[in-house]
Short mmCIF file of C-alpha atoms in Angstrom, two decimals:
data_model
loop_
_atom_site.label_atom_id
_atom_site.label_comp_id
_atom_site.label_asym_id
_atom_site.label_seq_id
_atom_site.Cartn_x
_atom_site.Cartn_y
_atom_site.Cartn_z
CA MET A 6 24.12 -4.48 7.00
CA SER A 7 22.73 -1.94 9.40
CA ASP A 8 19.41 -0.33 10.14
CA VAL A 9 21.02 2.94 11.24
CA HIS A 10 20.31 5.55 8.58
CA ASP A 11 22.35 8.49 9.81
CA ASP A 12 25.76 8.76 11.49
CA ARG A 13 24.22 11.30 13.85
CA ASN A 14 21.95 8.60 15.21
CA GLU A 15 23.81 7.24 18.24
CA ARG A 16 21.10 4.79 19.31
CA VAL A 17 21.90 1.13 18.77
CA PRO A 18 19.46 -0.76 16.51
CA SER A 19 17.59 -3.70 17.99
CA ARG A 20 19.14 -5.94 15.33
CA GLN A 21 20.74 -5.71 11.92
CA ARG A 22 18.66 -5.78 8.76
CA ARG A 23 19.53 -6.14 5.11
CA ARG A 24 19.61 -2.95 3.06
CA PHE A 25 18.24 -2.87 -0.51
CA GLU A 26 20.35 -0.26 -2.22
CA GLY A 27 18.71 1.31 -5.27
CA ILE A 28 15.68 -0.98 -5.05
CA SER A 29 12.84 -0.22 -7.44
CA SER A 30 9.29 -0.28 -6.16
CA ARG A 31 8.68 -2.83 -8.93
CA ALA A 32 10.38 -5.36 -6.67
CA TYR A 33 7.51 -5.41 -4.19
CA GLU A 34 4.54 -3.98 -6.05
CA HIS A 35 1.60 -6.35 -6.23
CA PRO A 36 0.55 -7.09 -9.84
CA ALA A 37 -3.02 -6.07 -9.00
CA ASP A 38 -1.71 -2.68 -7.86
CA ARG A 39 -0.27 -1.97 -11.30
CA SER A 40 -3.35 -3.27 -13.13
CA ALA A 41 -5.76 -1.19 -11.04
CA LEU A 42 -3.68 1.95 -11.56
CA VAL A 43 -3.67 1.38 -15.32
CA ALA A 44 -7.45 0.90 -15.28
CA LEU A 45 -7.82 4.03 -13.17
CA ARG A 46 -5.85 6.13 -15.64
CA LYS A 47 -8.03 4.83 -18.47
CA LEU A 48 -11.21 5.94 -16.69
CA SER A 49 -13.03 8.62 -18.64
CA GLY A 50 -12.44 12.04 -17.11
CA PHE A 51 -9.73 10.96 -14.67
CA ASP A 52 -6.89 12.65 -16.53
CA THR A 53 -8.76 15.95 -16.59
CA VAL A 54 -9.65 15.74 -12.90
CA PHE A 55 -6.11 14.75 -11.97
CA LYS A 56 -4.52 17.68 -13.78
CA ALA A 57 -7.04 20.14 -12.35
CA LEU A 58 -6.72 18.95 -8.77
CA SER A 59 -2.93 18.77 -8.93
CA GLY A 60 -2.92 22.56 -9.26
CA LEU A 61 -5.80 23.31 -6.91
CA LEU A 62 -5.27 21.13 -3.86
CA PRO A 63 -4.08 23.21 -0.89
CA GLU A 64 -0.93 21.22 -0.12
CA ARG A 65 0.75 24.09 1.75
CA SER A 66 -2.36 24.38 3.90
CA LEU A 67 -2.23 20.65 4.59
CA ARG A 68 1.38 20.84 5.73
CA LEU A 69 0.69 23.84 7.93
CA LEU A 70 -2.25 22.02 9.49
CA PHE A 71 -0.13 19.07 10.61
CA LEU A 72 2.69 21.40 11.65
CA SER A 73 0.34 23.41 13.87
CA ASP A 74 -1.92 20.70 15.28
CA SER A 75 0.18 17.50 15.41
CA VAL A 76 3.55 16.50 16.83
CA ARG A 77 6.39 16.32 14.33
CA VAL A 78 8.61 13.28 14.81
CA SER A 79 12.26 14.15 15.44
CA ASP A 80 15.19 13.35 17.71
CA GLU A 81 13.43 15.45 20.36
CA GLN A 82 9.87 14.16 19.86
CA PHE A 83 8.88 10.50 19.46
CA ALA A 84 12.56 9.69 18.98
CA HIS A 85 11.90 5.95 18.66
CA LEU A 86 9.59 6.60 15.68
CA ASN A 87 12.22 8.86 14.16
CA ASP A 88 14.73 6.02 14.39
CA MET A 89 12.29 3.66 12.69
CA LEU A 90 11.58 6.19 9.94
CA ARG A 91 15.24 6.77 9.14
CA ASP A 92 15.95 3.04 9.31
CA ALA A 93 13.10 2.26 6.89
CA CYS A 94 14.27 4.95 4.46
CA TYR A 95 17.81 3.59 4.70
CA ILE A 96 16.75 -0.03 4.14
CA LEU A 97 14.50 0.83 1.16
CA ASP A 98 16.96 3.48 -0.01
CA LEU A 99 14.49 6.36 -0.10
CA GLU A 100 16.80 9.30 -0.61
CA LYS A 101 14.81 11.99 1.20
CA VAL A 102 13.30 11.15 4.57
CA PRO A 103 9.68 12.42 4.53
CA PRO A 104 8.38 14.44 7.49
CA MET A 105 6.33 12.36 9.91
CA TYR A 106 3.65 13.52 12.34
CA VAL A 107 1.78 11.95 15.25
CA ASN A 108 -1.85 13.03 15.33
CA GLN A 109 -4.15 12.70 18.35
CA ASP A 110 -6.76 10.15 17.33
CA PRO A 111 -7.77 6.99 19.21
CA GLN A 112 -8.48 5.20 15.92
CA PRO A 113 -5.38 3.20 14.84
CA ASN A 114 -4.42 4.62 11.46
CA ALA A 115 -1.56 5.84 9.31
CA MET A 116 -1.32 7.44 5.90
CA CYS A 117 1.12 8.83 3.37
CA ILE A 118 -0.20 11.90 1.56
CA GLY A 119 1.09 14.89 -0.40
CA LEU A 120 1.49 16.01 -4.00
CA ASP A 121 4.94 17.56 -4.27
CA GLU A 122 6.48 15.65 -1.37
CA PRO A 123 5.00 12.86 0.78
CA ILE A 124 4.03 13.35 4.43
CA ILE A 125 3.56 10.41 6.79
CA VAL A 126 0.94 10.68 9.55
CA VAL A 127 0.33 8.13 12.30
CA THR A 128 -2.31 8.33 15.01
CA THR A 129 -1.79 8.00 18.74
CA GLY A 130 -4.16 5.03 18.68
CA LEU A 131 -1.74 3.18 16.40
CA VAL A 132 1.38 4.16 18.37
CA GLU A 133 -0.21 2.92 21.59
CA LEU A 134 -1.46 -0.32 20.03
CA LEU A 135 1.70 -1.70 18.42
CA ASP A 136 5.02 -2.85 19.84
CA GLU A 137 8.36 -1.78 18.36
CA GLU A 138 8.67 -4.44 15.65
CA GLU A 139 5.01 -4.18 14.65
CA MET A 140 5.34 -0.40 14.38
CA ARG A 141 8.51 -0.79 12.35
CA ALA A 142 6.54 -2.76 9.75
CA VAL A 143 3.90 0.00 9.61
CA VAL A 144 6.52 2.72 9.14
CA GLY A 145 8.08 0.65 6.37
CA HIS A 146 4.59 0.26 4.87
CA GLU A 147 4.23 4.05 4.65
CA VAL A 148 7.76 4.50 3.30
CA GLY A 149 6.80 1.96 0.62
CA HIS A 150 3.84 4.16 -0.34
CA ALA A 151 6.25 7.10 -0.65
CA LEU A 152 8.74 5.13 -2.74
CA SER A 153 5.98 3.96 -5.08
CA GLY A 154 4.54 7.45 -5.56
CA HIS A 155 1.17 6.47 -4.04
CA ALA A 156 0.83 9.66 -1.96
CA VAL A 157 -0.43 11.71 -4.92
CA TYR A 158 -3.41 9.47 -5.63
CA ARG A 159 -4.17 9.02 -1.93
CA THR A 160 -4.37 12.80 -1.52
CA ILE A 161 -6.76 13.13 -4.45
CA LEU A 162 -8.89 10.29 -3.05
CA LEU A 163 -9.21 12.11 0.29
CA PHE A 164 -10.16 15.34 -1.45
CA LEU A 165 -12.71 13.76 -3.78
CA THR A 166 -14.32 11.78 -0.96
CA THR A 167 -14.94 15.06 0.90
CA LEU A 168 -16.07 16.79 -2.28
CA ALA A 169 -18.57 14.04 -3.06
CA LEU A 170 -20.32 14.71 0.24
CA ARG A 171 -20.54 18.43 -0.52
CA VAL A 172 -22.01 18.07 -4.01
CA ALA A 173 -24.35 15.17 -3.27
CA TRP A 174 -27.32 17.46 -3.93
CA ILE A 175 -26.18 18.28 -7.48
CA PRO A 176 -27.91 16.05 -10.07
CA LEU A 177 -25.38 13.79 -11.84
CA GLY A 178 -22.45 15.76 -10.39
CA ASN A 179 -21.99 13.33 -7.55
CA LEU A 180 -22.25 10.31 -9.88
CA ALA A 181 -19.28 11.51 -11.92
CA ILE A 182 -17.16 12.09 -8.82
CA MET A 183 -18.18 8.80 -7.20
CA ALA A 184 -17.18 6.90 -10.34
CA ILE A 185 -13.64 8.22 -9.95
CA VAL A 186 -13.71 7.72 -6.16
CA THR A 187 -14.77 4.10 -6.63
CA ALA A 188 -11.94 3.51 -9.11
CA LEU A 189 -9.47 5.22 -6.79
CA ARG A 190 -10.58 3.04 -3.89
CA GLU A 191 -10.20 -0.09 -6.00
CA TRP A 192 -6.64 0.92 -6.87
CA PHE A 193 -5.84 1.95 -3.29
CA ARG A 194 -6.96 -1.38 -1.86
CA LYS A 195 -4.51 -3.06 -4.21
CA SER A 196 -1.75 -0.57 -3.37
CA GLU A 197 -2.08 -1.57 0.29
CA LEU A 198 -0.93 -5.08 -0.64
CA SER A 199 2.19 -3.57 -2.22
CA ALA A 200 2.88 -1.42 0.85
CA ASP A 201 2.43 -4.42 3.16
CA ARG A 202 5.24 -6.09 1.24
CA ALA A 203 7.42 -2.98 1.63
CA GLY A 204 6.70 -3.08 5.36
CA LEU A 205 7.94 -6.66 5.51
CA LEU A 206 11.12 -5.73 3.62
CA ALA A 207 11.73 -2.88 6.05
CA GLY A 208 10.99 -4.83 9.24
CA GLN A 209 12.15 -8.25 8.01
CA ASP A 210 9.98 -9.93 10.64
CA LEU A 211 6.95 -11.74 9.22
CA GLN A 212 5.53 -12.57 12.64
CA ALA A 213 5.60 -8.90 13.64
CA SER A 214 3.74 -8.00 10.44
CA MET A 215 1.15 -10.68 11.19
CA ARG A 216 0.75 -9.52 14.79
CA GLY A 217 0.28 -5.92 13.69
CA LEU A 218 -2.52 -6.86 11.30
CA MET A 219 -4.19 -9.00 13.97
CA LYS A 220 -4.08 -6.10 16.42
CA ILE A 221 -5.62 -3.75 13.86
CA ALA A 222 -8.46 -6.26 13.54
CA GLY A 223 -8.87 -7.32 17.18
CA GLY A 224 -7.10 -4.81 19.39
CA ASN A 225 -4.34 -5.29 21.93
CA HIS A 226 -5.33 -8.79 23.04
CA LEU A 227 -2.59 -10.98 21.60
CA HIS A 228 -3.02 -13.53 24.39
CA GLU A 229 -6.54 -14.10 23.06
CA MET A 230 -5.52 -14.42 19.38
CA ASN A 231 -3.69 -16.93 17.21
CA VAL A 232 -2.01 -16.24 13.84
CA ASP A 233 -2.95 -19.59 12.29
CA ALA A 234 -6.60 -19.21 13.34
CA PHE A 235 -6.58 -15.64 12.03
CA LEU A 236 -5.28 -16.78 8.64
CA ALA A 237 -7.86 -19.58 8.59
CA GLN A 238 -10.52 -16.86 8.67
CA ALA A 239 -9.20 -15.53 5.36
CA ASP A 240 -9.52 -18.96 3.75
CA GLU A 241 -13.02 -19.41 5.17
CA TYR A 242 -13.99 -15.94 3.93
CA GLU A 243 -12.81 -16.68 0.40
CA GLN A 244 -14.60 -19.99 -0.06
CA ALA A 245 -17.71 -19.39 2.04
CA GLY A 246 -21.23 -19.38 0.67
CA ASP A 247 -22.68 -19.27 -2.81
CA LEU A 248 -22.93 -16.62 -5.55
CA ARG A 249 -25.07 -14.42 -3.30
CA ASP A 250 -22.25 -14.32 -0.77
CA SER A 251 -19.78 -13.46 -3.51
CA VAL A 252 -21.88 -10.45 -4.48
CA LEU A 253 -22.17 -9.41 -0.83
CA LYS A 254 -18.38 -9.54 -0.51
CA ILE A 255 -18.07 -7.10 -3.40
CA LEU A 256 -20.68 -4.77 -1.94
CA ASN A 257 -18.99 -4.89 1.47
CA VAL A 258 -15.57 -3.97 0.13
CA LEU A 259 -16.59 -1.18 -2.30
CA PRO A 260 -16.83 1.61 0.34
CA ARG A 261 -13.49 0.64 1.88
CA THR A 262 -10.07 2.08 1.15
CA HIS A 263 -8.33 -0.99 2.59
CA PRO A 264 -8.66 -4.72 1.93
CA PHE A 265 -10.02 -6.78 4.80
CA THR A 266 -7.32 -7.42 7.39
CA THR A 267 -7.41 -11.21 7.21
CA VAL A 268 -7.01 -11.02 3.43
CA ARG A 269 -3.99 -8.72 3.80
CA ALA A 270 -2.37 -11.12 6.27
CA ALA A 271 -2.95 -14.12 4.00
CA GLU A 272 -1.60 -12.27 0.95
CA LEU A 273 1.54 -11.17 2.81
CA LYS A 274 2.28 -14.62 4.20
CA LYS A 275 1.81 -16.12 0.73
CA TRP A 276 4.26 -13.61 -0.78
CA ALA A 277 6.83 -14.20 1.99
CA ALA A 278 6.95 -17.87 0.98
CA THR A 279 7.66 -17.13 -2.71
CA ARG A 280 10.90 -17.31 -4.61
CA ASP A 281 10.47 -13.63 -5.52
CA TYR A 282 10.70 -12.60 -1.87
CA GLN A 283 13.71 -14.81 -1.25
CA ARG A 284 15.50 -13.39 -4.28
CA ILE A 285 15.01 -9.86 -2.92
CA MET A 286 16.40 -10.93 0.45
CA ASP A 287 19.37 -12.46 -1.37
CA GLY A 288 20.07 -9.12 -3.06
CA HIS A 289 18.58 -9.89 -6.49
CA TYR A 290 15.91 -7.31 -7.29
CA PRO A 291 14.98 -4.66 -9.91
CA ARG A 292 16.88 -1.37 -9.56
CA ARG A 293 15.51 2.13 -10.03
CA THR A 294 18.19 2.78 -12.61
CA GLU A 295 16.48 0.15 -14.78
CA ASP A 296 12.96 1.61 -14.48
CA LYS A 297 13.23 3.69 -17.65
CA ASP A 298 13.97 0.55 -19.65
CA THR A 299 11.05 -1.43 -18.23
CA SER A 300 8.56 -2.68 -20.79
CA VAL A 301 4.99 -1.60 -20.10
CA THR A 302 3.85 -4.67 -22.02
CA ASP A 303 5.75 -6.96 -19.65
CA SER A 304 4.09 -5.28 -16.65
CA PHE A 305 0.65 -5.82 -18.19
CA ARG A 306 1.46 -9.42 -19.00
CA GLN A 307 2.57 -10.08 -15.41
CA SER A 308 -0.63 -8.52 -14.11
CA ALA A 309 -2.77 -10.61 -16.46
CA SER A 310 -0.87 -13.73 -15.43
CA HIS A 311 -1.49 -12.90 -11.77
CA TYR A 312 -5.23 -12.51 -12.33
CA ALA A 313 -5.35 -15.76 -14.29
CA ASP A 314 -3.59 -17.61 -11.47
CA HIS A 315 -5.87 -15.96 -8.90
CA VAL A 316 -9.02 -16.98 -10.74
CA ARG A 317 -7.71 -20.48 -11.36
CA SER A 318 -6.86 -21.08 -7.69
CA SER A 319 -9.73 -19.12 -6.13
CA LYS A 320 -12.32 -20.97 -4.08
CA ASP A 321 -14.85 -18.16 -4.43
CA PRO A 322 -18.03 -19.31 -6.25
CA LEU A 323 -18.12 -16.20 -8.43
CA MET A 324 -14.51 -16.66 -9.53
CA LYS A 325 -15.27 -20.24 -10.53
CA LEU A 326 -18.20 -18.98 -12.58
CA VAL A 327 -15.98 -16.38 -14.26
CA THR A 328 -13.53 -19.13 -15.17
CA ASP A 329 -16.30 -21.16 -16.79
CA ILE A 330 -17.66 -18.16 -18.72
CA ALA A 331 -14.20 -17.09 -19.90
CA GLY A 332 -13.42 -20.60 -21.08
CA GLY A 333 -10.61 -21.05 -18.58
CA ALA A 334 -8.42 -18.88 -16.43
CA GLY A 335 -5.68 -18.81 -19.02
CA ASP A 336 -8.08 -17.36 -21.56
CA LEU A 337 -9.22 -14.80 -19.00
CA GLY A 338 -5.62 -13.73 -18.47
CA GLY A 339 -5.23 -13.28 -22.22
CA LYS A 340 -8.35 -11.15 -22.38
CA LEU A 341 -7.11 -8.98 -19.52
CA PHE A 342 -3.77 -8.53 -21.25
CA GLY A 343 -5.50 -7.61 -24.49
CA LYS A 344 -7.73 -5.09 -22.71
CA PHE A 345 -5.04 -3.27 -20.75
CA GLY A 346 -1.87 -4.14 -22.63
CA GLY A 347 -3.07 -3.30 -26.08
CA GLY A 348 -0.03 -5.05 -27.50
CA THR A 349 2.01 -1.91 -26.91
CA SER A 350 5.47 -1.80 -25.42
CA GLY A 351 7.83 0.93 -24.49
CA GLY A 352 9.55 2.66 -21.63
CA GLY A 353 7.47 2.72 -18.50
CA ASN A 354 8.22 4.56 -15.30
CA THR A 355 6.30 2.02 -13.29
CA GLY A 356 8.50 2.15 -10.27
CA ASN A 357 9.87 5.68 -10.18
CA HIS A 358 8.94 7.43 -6.99
CA GLY A 359 8.10 11.06 -6.49
CA THR A 360 6.19 11.50 -9.75
CA PRO A 361 2.47 11.21 -10.51
CA ASP A 362 3.28 8.67 -13.21
CA GLY A 363 4.92 6.25 -10.80
CA ASP A 364 3.10 3.11 -9.83
CA GLY A 365 3.84 4.16 -7.11
CA ALA A 366 -1.32 5.65 1.82
CA GLN A 367 -5.63 4.28 6.44
CA THR A 368 -2.79 1.80 6.63
CA PRO A 369 -1.24 0.79 8.08
#
């Protein structure tokens, strides 16, 4: 085990980490991530928009912009970030290390974008906020986006968000775009939960992941914060109030590309305590070589089962009402499976990276 990716890298790693050779993104992808992406693809007009934008988006211009107005991470510039990037790609077995740039921006942020090939961008605000192990989890988070193929949809989301502002004066035109933007945001919020898991696999330090999320929420004041109290906020948020509060939660999250930070922390800690996570750490995980044989039906069924469990265990008043209306969480899971699964099975490239079809970036 080593977290040195390249023989040319002479720097000694801070500690050894397990490598996941040939790991498929299916190993860490959140079931809600897959479900939301399936729903997104079924949205009327999305396929047409996706194909059109894939040929029109100025990717070369985007790359030139970062090349000319940001600092490219290398052995000569931000060498410690370059080490983290190569280590994360080595641990998650991403064959081609994506270019990474540091952009001057006091707002802590990171993203993975690009159509043909992913680009990772981190802001100076983020670099200055996080310590080494916290930053390692963020870099792994972005590498997870790249491995899952999320960069394509993230790029389209950025473009459409800008476009929606420009065509707001056109009757109905903005409504059509915003429908797709809303669906993209819903998927992207779920994809962040997948990438958080990838960040944990890359850093292999749950406390560092928790600290990083706390700092994103409350700044560089760790002596004033407490992980347990921070996680208690997530529980209080979920069960607080009545149906009016449930509706307000939905309205609050709709404009966001990221889930609320306390929710992300709670989700990640919950996953780290599962048998699935332990099996990955023990070396038992889906391989990319098996992706072509993956049943789409099984993926849908897992997603439906996740939603059923979520509704059954949720303390949110609206979720309890949904359970009552659906006649039970198990029945709701069946309805979700019927809606998205369609009883169809076949080869699914749900974990293949580098293609628009893969289930596969503000971050961190």
